[in-house]
Amino acid sequence: MARFDCDILISGGGIAGLTAAAAFGTAGFDVICVDPTPPVTDRDDLRADMRSTAMLQPARAVLEAAGLWERLAPHASPLQVMRIVDAGGEMLEPRLTKDFNAADVSDLPFGWNLPNWLLRREMVARLSELPNVDFRPGTGTTSLFTRLSEARVGLGDGTRVRARLVIAADGRNSPMRQAAGIGVRTRRYGQKALAFAVTHPIPHENVSTEIHRSGGPFTLVPLPDRGGMPSSAIVWMDDGPLAQERHDMDVAAFETAMSDRSCYLFGPLTLASHRTIWPIISQQAERLSGERLALIAEAAHVVPPIGAQGLNMSLADTATLLDLARQRPEDLGDVQMLDAYHKARYSDITLRVHGIDLLNRASQVSDPTLRDARAMGLNALYSMGPVRRRLMRLGLGVR
């Protein structure tokens, strides 16, 4: 029997974990990926994740290396313009609108939007093509024991896996992070987010629109047409009790509420999916690695859904870890590799966690004076061309 059951055990079969499994498997590493909850890959399933993910430019290289981009490209909606709308006055009409066009900094769109349920479907299909990847949905991790030379992971089915490296992609309450004794710093905002899909009569023209009022942003991200109508994915953040109340509204009342909140920029909105809801927090692990363990995605960092940063930070984690593994495959998971991973990612993660925290706090304000200051700040920032372009590049994840 071989000393190791696999090179890498990935705890977590969400989008980040599935991407990591495809990326490391395509690179030739033997991978086992486990998750206690089988992925939902049907849009009409009530358990389906109705959020969407904007894959920014750097993410495309990760997806290509994982053999995923060819599968995803036919379903992707390009994001050419990011539109910021301040609607902080008393009227439904927006009082300030600014467009950030990818053409100012690149020949490519900012990114490409894809529904999360579809990402899972295509990623699971990709893993089935890789003979060196063993995906075990319905099985989770229960224990972690590490030595300098190996990790031993207990699984929910009673088996134990010996691996050279464990990648924790198992969410904000990561059992592997907890087993390793790595702490987190958490901020709570009292907000919840609703996610759902809509159709609307006015085309989105590949513009992602973020509308700020109070309580949190209302973001419409382009999706492919549905039933012959333009379609968008929406994330609506607000104070928790208000978000829950809207989640429980009947459809007609909810459609009126969301159309009002959208300032009717795309005409009246029609609900085209069920609604999902989740609490908004900001969280960062105190360290990104432990003995034979690397934290990625929400096991390492959680941010409010602003600026399409969350999963793109996660894919940057995977890209960095994969690059280090390729440089010294014989030393996979050793102290030097994992220290290098922590050093390469920690400062960038810290910058983005703090930056998105500030943006979210600004989006929550209800005081008229502070709302005016938010609008003035957006106007001033947009007017400074070099600063605007620098921020756009930073948002893309490039320097």
Tab-separated table of C-alpha atoms in Angstrom, residues 18-386:
chain	number	residue	atom	x	y	z
A	18	LEU	CA	-14.301	22.142	-6.915
A	19	THR	CA	-12.110	24.640	-8.780
A	20	ALA	CA	-9.114	23.716	-6.651
A	21	ALA	CA	-9.756	20.006	-7.259
A	22	ALA	CA	-9.901	20.581	-11.020
A	23	ALA	CA	-6.815	22.816	-11.000
A	24	PHE	CA	-4.609	20.460	-8.975
A	25	GLY	CA	-5.978	17.411	-10.773
A	26	THR	CA	-5.254	18.922	-14.175
A	27	ALA	CA	-1.729	19.711	-12.957
A	28	GLY	CA	-1.188	15.995	-12.285
A	29	PHE	CA	-1.645	15.755	-8.505
A	30	ASP	CA	-3.714	12.942	-6.990
A	31	VAL	CA	-6.707	14.623	-5.311
A	32	ILE	CA	-9.544	13.542	-3.063
A	33	CYS	CA	-12.291	16.157	-2.615
A	34	VAL	CA	-15.031	15.676	-0.024
A	35	ASP	CA	-18.112	17.595	1.048
A	36	PRO	CA	-20.976	16.509	3.329
A	37	THR	CA	-23.558	18.142	1.043
A	38	PRO	CA	-23.795	16.987	-2.584
A	39	PRO	CA	-23.732	19.954	-4.989
A	40	VAL	CA	-27.073	21.149	-6.357
A	41	THR	CA	-26.715	21.565	-10.117
A	42	ASP	CA	-30.331	22.215	-11.169
A	43	ARG	CA	-31.563	25.822	-11.250
A	44	ASP	CA	-35.130	24.827	-10.366
A	45	ASP	CA	-34.163	22.851	-7.262
A	46	LEU	CA	-35.255	24.828	-4.186
A	47	ARG	CA	-31.854	24.142	-2.618
A	48	ALA	CA	-30.020	25.705	-5.597
A	49	ASP	CA	-27.622	28.576	-4.938
A	50	MET	CA	-29.290	31.482	-6.750
A	51	ARG	CA	-26.293	33.771	-6.426
A	52	SER	CA	-24.075	34.436	-9.405
A	53	THR	CA	-20.337	34.979	-9.569
A	54	ALA	CA	-18.488	37.531	-11.647
A	55	MET	CA	-15.258	35.861	-12.695
A	56	LEU	CA	-12.824	38.752	-13.062
A	57	GLN	CA	-9.997	38.723	-15.612
A	58	PRO	CA	-7.342	36.981	-13.450
A	59	ALA	CA	-9.828	34.214	-12.621
A	60	ARG	CA	-10.007	33.208	-16.270
A	61	ALA	CA	-6.388	32.001	-16.231
A	62	VAL	CA	-7.146	29.783	-13.215
A	63	LEU	CA	-10.214	28.347	-14.936
A	64	GLU	CA	-8.273	27.728	-18.144
A	65	ALA	CA	-5.524	25.916	-16.241
A	66	ALA	CA	-8.194	23.764	-14.574
A	67	GLY	CA	-9.776	22.810	-17.896
A	68	LEU	CA	-12.957	24.649	-16.917
A	69	TRP	CA	-13.081	27.764	-19.059
A	70	GLU	CA	-13.994	25.928	-22.269
A	71	ARG	CA	-17.012	24.491	-20.478
A	72	LEU	CA	-18.055	27.782	-18.877
A	73	ALA	CA	-17.465	30.260	-21.702
A	74	PRO	CA	-20.682	29.461	-23.649
A	75	HIS	CA	-22.746	30.323	-20.559
A	76	ALA	CA	-20.825	33.436	-19.458
A	77	SER	CA	-22.194	36.981	-19.692
A	78	PRO	CA	-19.404	39.534	-20.273
A	79	LEU	CA	-19.210	42.471	-17.862
A	80	GLN	CA	-18.000	45.452	-19.869
A	81	VAL	CA	-19.223	48.291	-17.648
A	82	MET	CA	-19.522	48.572	-13.867
A	83	ARG	CA	-22.161	51.232	-13.099
A	84	ILE	CA	-22.368	52.822	-9.642
A	85	VAL	CA	-25.646	54.595	-8.879
A	86	ASP	CA	-26.279	56.715	-5.807
A	87	ALA	CA	-30.002	56.839	-5.034
A	88	GLY	CA	-29.706	58.256	-1.537
A	89	GLY	CA	-32.325	60.982	-1.864
A	90	GLU	CA	-36.015	60.848	-1.076
A	91	MET	CA	-37.130	60.159	-4.658
A	92	LEU	CA	-36.930	56.855	-6.534
A	93	GLU	CA	-34.818	58.414	-9.280
A	94	PRO	CA	-31.012	58.047	-9.078
A	95	ARG	CA	-29.233	61.310	-8.316
A	96	LEU	CA	-25.729	60.289	-9.414
A	97	THR	CA	-24.598	57.665	-11.943
A	98	LYS	CA	-20.989	56.857	-12.857
A	99	ASP	CA	-19.773	54.238	-15.348
A	100	PHE	CA	-16.460	52.426	-15.012
A	101	ASN	CA	-15.655	50.975	-18.452
A	102	ALA	CA	-13.202	48.092	-18.789
A	103	ALA	CA	-11.962	49.656	-22.041
A	104	ASP	CA	-10.171	52.287	-19.928
A	105	VAL	CA	-7.767	49.668	-18.574
A	106	SER	CA	-8.018	46.576	-20.794
A	107	ASP	CA	-9.004	45.084	-24.133
A	108	LEU	CA	-11.120	42.516	-22.264
A	109	PRO	CA	-14.279	42.913	-20.162
A	110	PHE	CA	-13.925	43.288	-16.403
A	111	GLY	CA	-15.065	39.688	-16.186
A	112	TRP	CA	-17.814	37.210	-16.978
A	113	ASN	CA	-20.884	36.431	-14.888
A	114	LEU	CA	-22.107	32.882	-14.281
A	115	PRO	CA	-24.880	31.441	-12.077
A	116	ASN	CA	-23.495	29.497	-9.121
A	117	TRP	CA	-25.678	26.438	-9.740
A	118	LEU	CA	-24.308	26.236	-13.298
A	119	LEU	CA	-20.711	26.616	-12.106
A	120	ARG	CA	-21.222	23.597	-9.852
A	121	ARG	CA	-22.743	21.575	-12.705
A	122	GLU	CA	-19.855	22.188	-15.069
A	123	MET	CA	-17.190	21.725	-12.391
A	124	VAL	CA	-18.570	18.361	-11.294
A	125	ALA	CA	-18.592	17.298	-14.951
A	126	ARG	CA	-14.951	18.344	-15.309
A	127	LEU	CA	-13.900	16.325	-12.247
A	128	SER	CA	-15.492	13.221	-13.770
A	129	GLU	CA	-13.045	13.554	-16.671
A	130	LEU	CA	-9.970	13.468	-14.394
A	131	PRO	CA	-8.912	9.933	-13.388
A	132	ASN	CA	-6.638	11.265	-10.629
A	133	VAL	CA	-9.468	13.175	-8.873
A	134	ASP	CA	-11.786	11.309	-6.512
A	135	PHE	CA	-14.819	13.481	-5.691
A	136	ARG	CA	-16.885	12.144	-2.780
A	137	PRO	CA	-20.075	14.184	-2.317
A	138	GLY	CA	-22.033	13.274	0.785
A	139	THR	CA	-18.883	12.705	2.858
A	140	GLY	CA	-17.341	15.383	5.071
A	141	THR	CA	-14.250	15.713	7.229
A	142	THR	CA	-14.465	14.953	10.949
A	143	SER	CA	-10.902	15.107	12.281
A	144	LEU	CA	-7.401	16.277	11.448
A	145	PHE	CA	-4.140	14.899	12.802
A	146	THR	CA	-0.867	16.206	11.394
A	147	ARG	CA	2.793	15.428	11.644
A	148	LEU	CA	5.707	17.217	10.025
A	149	SER	CA	5.584	14.784	7.103
A	150	GLU	CA	1.866	14.022	6.628
A	151	ALA	CA	-1.748	14.735	7.476
A	152	ARG	CA	-4.369	12.190	8.493
A	153	VAL	CA	-7.971	13.219	7.937
A	154	GLY	CA	-10.957	11.368	9.360
A	155	LEU	CA	-14.037	11.275	7.144
A	156	GLY	CA	-17.709	10.997	7.982
A	157	ASP	CA	-17.932	7.486	6.538
A	158	GLY	CA	-15.415	6.224	9.093
A	159	THR	CA	-12.422	6.067	6.757
A	160	ARG	CA	-9.145	7.916	7.219
A	161	VAL	CA	-7.120	9.533	4.438
A	162	ARG	CA	-3.372	10.110	4.537
A	163	ALA	CA	-2.307	13.107	2.450
A	164	ARG	CA	0.716	15.295	1.904
A	165	LEU	CA	-1.405	18.458	1.954
A	166	VAL	CA	-4.888	19.330	3.187
A	167	ILE	CA	-6.667	22.272	1.571
A	168	ALA	CA	-9.485	23.690	3.676
A	169	ALA	CA	-12.178	25.070	1.367
A	170	ASP	CA	-14.919	24.192	3.829
A	171	GLY	CA	-16.498	27.552	4.509
A	172	ARG	CA	-16.609	30.292	7.089
A	173	ASN	CA	-17.039	27.742	9.912
A	174	SER	CA	-14.273	25.522	8.507
A	175	PRO	CA	-13.899	22.318	10.550
A	176	MET	CA	-10.323	21.894	9.310
A	177	ARG	CA	-9.383	25.426	10.397
A	178	GLN	CA	-10.936	24.808	13.788
A	179	ALA	CA	-9.151	21.456	14.129
A	180	ALA	CA	-5.854	23.225	13.451
A	181	GLY	CA	-6.597	25.830	16.129
A	182	ILE	CA	-6.410	28.810	13.758
A	183	GLY	CA	-8.488	31.734	15.000
A	184	VAL	CA	-10.534	34.275	13.049
A	185	ARG	CA	-11.510	37.921	13.385
A	186	THR	CA	-15.182	38.519	12.569
A	187	ARG	CA	-17.235	41.696	11.987
A	188	ARG	CA	-21.030	41.556	11.939
A	189	TYR	CA	-23.124	44.228	10.219
A	190	GLY	CA	-26.667	43.275	11.156
A	191	GLN	CA	-27.358	42.791	7.447
A	192	LYS	CA	-28.712	39.952	5.377
A	193	ALA	CA	-28.563	39.509	1.616
A	194	LEU	CA	-31.262	38.253	-0.702
A	195	ALA	CA	-30.215	36.551	-3.932
A	196	PHE	CA	-32.512	35.788	-6.845
A	197	ALA	CA	-32.887	36.132	-10.614
A	198	VAL	CA	-35.197	38.455	-12.520
A	199	THR	CA	-36.275	39.337	-16.029
A	200	HIS	CA	-36.857	42.910	-17.181
A	201	PRO	CA	-37.961	44.693	-20.370
A	202	ILE	CA	-34.927	46.984	-20.766
A	203	PRO	CA	-31.697	45.181	-21.864
A	204	HIS	CA	-28.761	45.284	-19.441
A	205	GLU	CA	-26.248	45.666	-22.315
A	206	ASN	CA	-23.627	43.787	-20.268
A	207	VAL	CA	-23.636	46.496	-17.595
A	208	SER	CA	-23.337	45.451	-13.958
A	209	THR	CA	-25.270	47.998	-11.881
A	210	GLU	CA	-24.754	48.648	-8.158
A	211	ILE	CA	-27.390	50.941	-6.638
A	212	HIS	CA	-26.624	52.538	-3.273
A	213	ARG	CA	-29.340	53.917	-1.063
A	214	SER	CA	-29.236	52.907	2.612
A	215	GLY	CA	-28.976	49.552	4.342
A	216	GLY	CA	-26.695	48.153	1.640
A	217	PRO	CA	-26.269	47.968	-2.139
A	218	PHE	CA	-28.758	46.520	-4.617
A	219	THR	CA	-26.706	44.906	-7.395
A	220	LEU	CA	-27.898	43.674	-10.779
A	221	VAL	CA	-25.445	41.502	-12.707
A	222	PRO	CA	-26.088	40.428	-16.317
A	223	LEU	CA	-27.287	36.914	-17.091
A	224	PRO	CA	-28.131	35.371	-20.474
A	225	ASP	CA	-31.666	36.078	-21.721
A	226	ARG	CA	-34.370	33.895	-20.201
A	227	GLY	CA	-37.564	33.100	-22.055
A	228	GLY	CA	-36.717	35.748	-24.630
A	229	MET	CA	-36.371	38.459	-21.973
A	230	PRO	CA	-33.240	40.190	-20.628
A	231	SER	CA	-32.270	38.667	-17.294
A	232	SER	CA	-30.111	39.653	-14.320
A	233	ALA	CA	-28.950	38.130	-11.061
A	234	ILE	CA	-29.637	40.351	-8.052
A	235	VAL	CA	-28.044	40.566	-4.620
A	236	TRP	CA	-30.010	42.881	-2.313
A	237	MET	CA	-28.351	43.707	0.996
A	238	ASP	CA	-30.226	45.428	3.813
A	239	ASP	CA	-30.767	45.378	7.563
A	240	GLY	CA	-31.527	41.832	8.651
A	241	PRO	CA	-35.210	42.194	9.704
A	242	LEU	CA	-36.087	44.093	6.505
A	243	ALA	CA	-34.350	41.509	4.314
A	244	GLN	CA	-36.176	38.679	6.098
A	245	GLU	CA	-39.503	40.470	5.698
A	246	ARG	CA	-38.920	40.776	1.950
A	247	HIS	CA	-37.855	37.140	1.721
A	248	ASP	CA	-41.250	36.169	3.151
A	249	MET	CA	-43.360	38.543	0.991
A	250	ASP	CA	-45.771	37.211	-1.580
A	251	VAL	CA	-44.437	37.488	-5.117
A	252	ALA	CA	-46.512	40.494	-6.211
A	253	ALA	CA	-45.502	42.591	-3.201
A	254	PHE	CA	-41.881	41.561	-3.572
A	255	GLU	CA	-41.822	42.482	-7.265
A	256	THR	CA	-43.125	45.952	-6.422
A	257	ALA	CA	-40.546	46.386	-3.657
A	258	MET	CA	-37.593	45.270	-5.757
A	259	SER	CA	-38.684	47.346	-8.760
A	260	ASP	CA	-38.892	50.440	-6.539
A	261	ARG	CA	-35.444	49.691	-5.106
A	262	SER	CA	-34.012	49.312	-8.634
A	263	CYS	CA	-35.211	52.849	-9.489
A	264	TYR	CA	-36.870	51.196	-12.513
A	265	LEU	CA	-33.583	51.478	-14.387
A	266	PHE	CA	-34.519	48.313	-16.301
A	267	GLY	CA	-38.265	48.754	-16.078
A	268	PRO	CA	-40.455	46.668	-13.751
A	269	LEU	CA	-38.659	43.548	-12.524
A	270	THR	CA	-40.237	40.083	-12.665
A	271	LEU	CA	-39.047	37.388	-10.263
A	272	ALA	CA	-37.608	34.454	-12.216
A	273	SER	CA	-36.363	32.179	-9.403
A	274	HIS	CA	-36.842	31.402	-5.759
A	275	ARG	CA	-35.196	33.657	-3.153
A	276	THR	CA	-32.269	32.704	-0.938
A	277	ILE	CA	-31.068	34.658	2.096
A	278	TRP	CA	-27.904	34.647	4.200
A	279	PRO	CA	-26.222	36.837	6.878
A	280	ILE	CA	-23.483	39.295	5.919
A	281	ILE	CA	-20.202	39.220	7.818
A	282	SER	CA	-16.576	40.095	7.253
A	283	GLN	CA	-14.035	37.561	8.502
A	284	GLN	CA	-10.333	36.855	8.216
A	285	ALA	CA	-8.276	33.946	9.504
A	286	GLU	CA	-5.340	34.894	11.699
A	287	ARG	CA	-3.114	32.726	9.553
A	288	LEU	CA	-3.561	31.059	6.155
A	289	SER	CA	-1.668	27.877	6.949
A	290	GLY	CA	-0.916	25.319	9.622
A	291	GLU	CA	1.038	22.099	9.672
A	292	ARG	CA	0.261	20.340	6.339
A	293	LEU	CA	-2.798	22.625	5.973
A	294	ALA	CA	-3.639	25.562	3.680
A	295	LEU	CA	-6.766	27.688	4.059
A	296	ILE	CA	-8.468	29.052	0.947
A	297	ALA	CA	-11.742	30.803	0.135
A	298	GLU	CA	-14.192	31.363	2.997
A	299	ALA	CA	-12.126	29.230	5.347
A	300	ALA	CA	-9.550	32.033	4.997
A	301	HIS	CA	-11.636	35.153	4.324
A	302	VAL	CA	-15.260	36.249	4.044
A	303	VAL	CA	-16.334	39.622	2.630
A	304	PRO	CA	-19.703	41.230	1.849
A	305	PRO	CA	-20.753	40.732	-1.798
A	306	ILE	CA	-19.441	44.073	-3.096
A	307	GLY	CA	-17.194	44.536	-6.115
A	308	ALA	CA	-17.129	40.839	-7.073
A	309	GLN	CA	-14.181	40.235	-4.754
A	310	GLY	CA	-15.149	37.148	-2.747
A	311	LEU	CA	-14.643	34.187	-5.082
A	312	ASN	CA	-11.995	36.009	-7.071
A	313	MET	CA	-9.909	36.285	-3.896
A	314	SER	CA	-10.499	32.554	-3.464
A	315	LEU	CA	-9.249	31.758	-6.961
A	316	ALA	CA	-6.173	33.890	-6.301
A	317	ASP	CA	-5.549	31.655	-3.261
A	318	THR	CA	-5.730	28.573	-5.478
A	319	ALA	CA	-3.499	30.106	-8.170
A	320	THR	CA	-0.826	31.009	-5.608
A	321	LEU	CA	-0.926	27.609	-3.929
A	322	LEU	CA	-0.797	25.776	-7.262
A	323	ASP	CA	2.161	27.851	-8.443
A	324	LEU	CA	4.090	26.994	-5.272
A	325	ALA	CA	3.189	23.301	-5.624
A	326	ARG	CA	4.436	23.221	-9.217
A	327	GLN	CA	7.726	24.878	-8.292
A	328	ARG	CA	8.622	22.153	-5.778
A	329	PRO	CA	6.243	19.199	-6.180
A	330	GLU	CA	8.534	16.947	-4.181
A	331	ASP	CA	8.056	19.262	-1.171
A	332	LEU	CA	4.286	19.578	-1.448
A	333	GLY	CA	2.782	20.700	1.843
A	334	ASP	CA	6.032	21.257	3.736
A	335	VAL	CA	6.681	24.173	6.102
A	336	GLN	CA	8.546	26.283	3.549
A	337	MET	CA	5.792	25.994	0.942
A	338	LEU	CA	2.998	26.846	3.358
A	339	ASP	CA	4.913	29.754	4.909
A	340	ALA	CA	5.460	31.097	1.386
A	341	TYR	CA	1.728	30.758	0.689
A	342	HIS	CA	0.794	32.717	3.808
A	343	LYS	CA	3.305	35.449	3.008
A	344	ALA	CA	2.177	35.732	-0.629
A	345	ARG	CA	-1.529	36.108	0.114
A	346	TYR	CA	-2.011	37.578	3.593
A	347	SER	CA	-1.327	41.273	2.937
A	348	ASP	CA	-3.492	41.368	-0.202
A	349	ILE	CA	-6.350	39.635	1.618
A	350	THR	CA	-6.053	42.086	4.527
A	351	LEU	CA	-6.174	45.061	2.152
A	352	ARG	CA	-9.292	43.782	0.410
A	353	VAL	CA	-11.117	42.743	3.585
A	354	HIS	CA	-10.602	46.210	5.084
A	355	GLY	CA	-11.451	47.994	1.834
A	356	ILE	CA	-14.717	46.111	1.323
A	357	ASP	CA	-15.594	46.647	4.994
A	358	LEU	CA	-15.320	50.414	4.469
A	359	LEU	CA	-17.397	50.279	1.277
A	360	ASN	CA	-20.104	48.278	3.015
A	361	ARG	CA	-20.254	50.635	5.979
A	362	ALA	CA	-20.567	53.554	3.555
A	363	SER	CA	-23.404	51.771	1.735
A	364	GLN	CA	-25.325	51.295	5.004
A	365	VAL	CA	-25.569	54.958	6.003
A	366	SER	CA	-29.035	56.492	6.268
A	367	ASP	CA	-28.160	59.937	7.647
A	368	PRO	CA	-28.740	62.503	4.831
A	369	THR	CA	-25.453	64.300	5.521
A	370	LEU	CA	-23.471	61.087	5.302
A	371	ARG	CA	-25.355	60.058	2.153
A	372	ASP	CA	-24.407	63.388	0.601
A	373	ALA	CA	-20.783	62.786	1.571
A	374	ARG	CA	-20.910	59.350	-0.070
A	375	ALA	CA	-22.189	60.850	-3.318
A	376	MET	CA	-19.591	63.632	-3.241
A	377	GLY	CA	-16.831	61.083	-2.639
A	378	LEU	CA	-17.944	58.961	-5.595
A	379	ASN	CA	-18.079	62.037	-7.831
A	380	ALA	CA	-14.619	63.207	-6.755
A	381	LEU	CA	-13.090	59.752	-7.164
A	382	TYR	CA	-14.540	59.355	-10.640
A	383	SER	CA	-13.268	62.776	-11.704
A	384	MET	CA	-9.639	61.861	-10.981
A	385	GLY	CA	-8.774	59.746	-14.045
A	386	PRO	CA	-5.493	58.205	-12.822
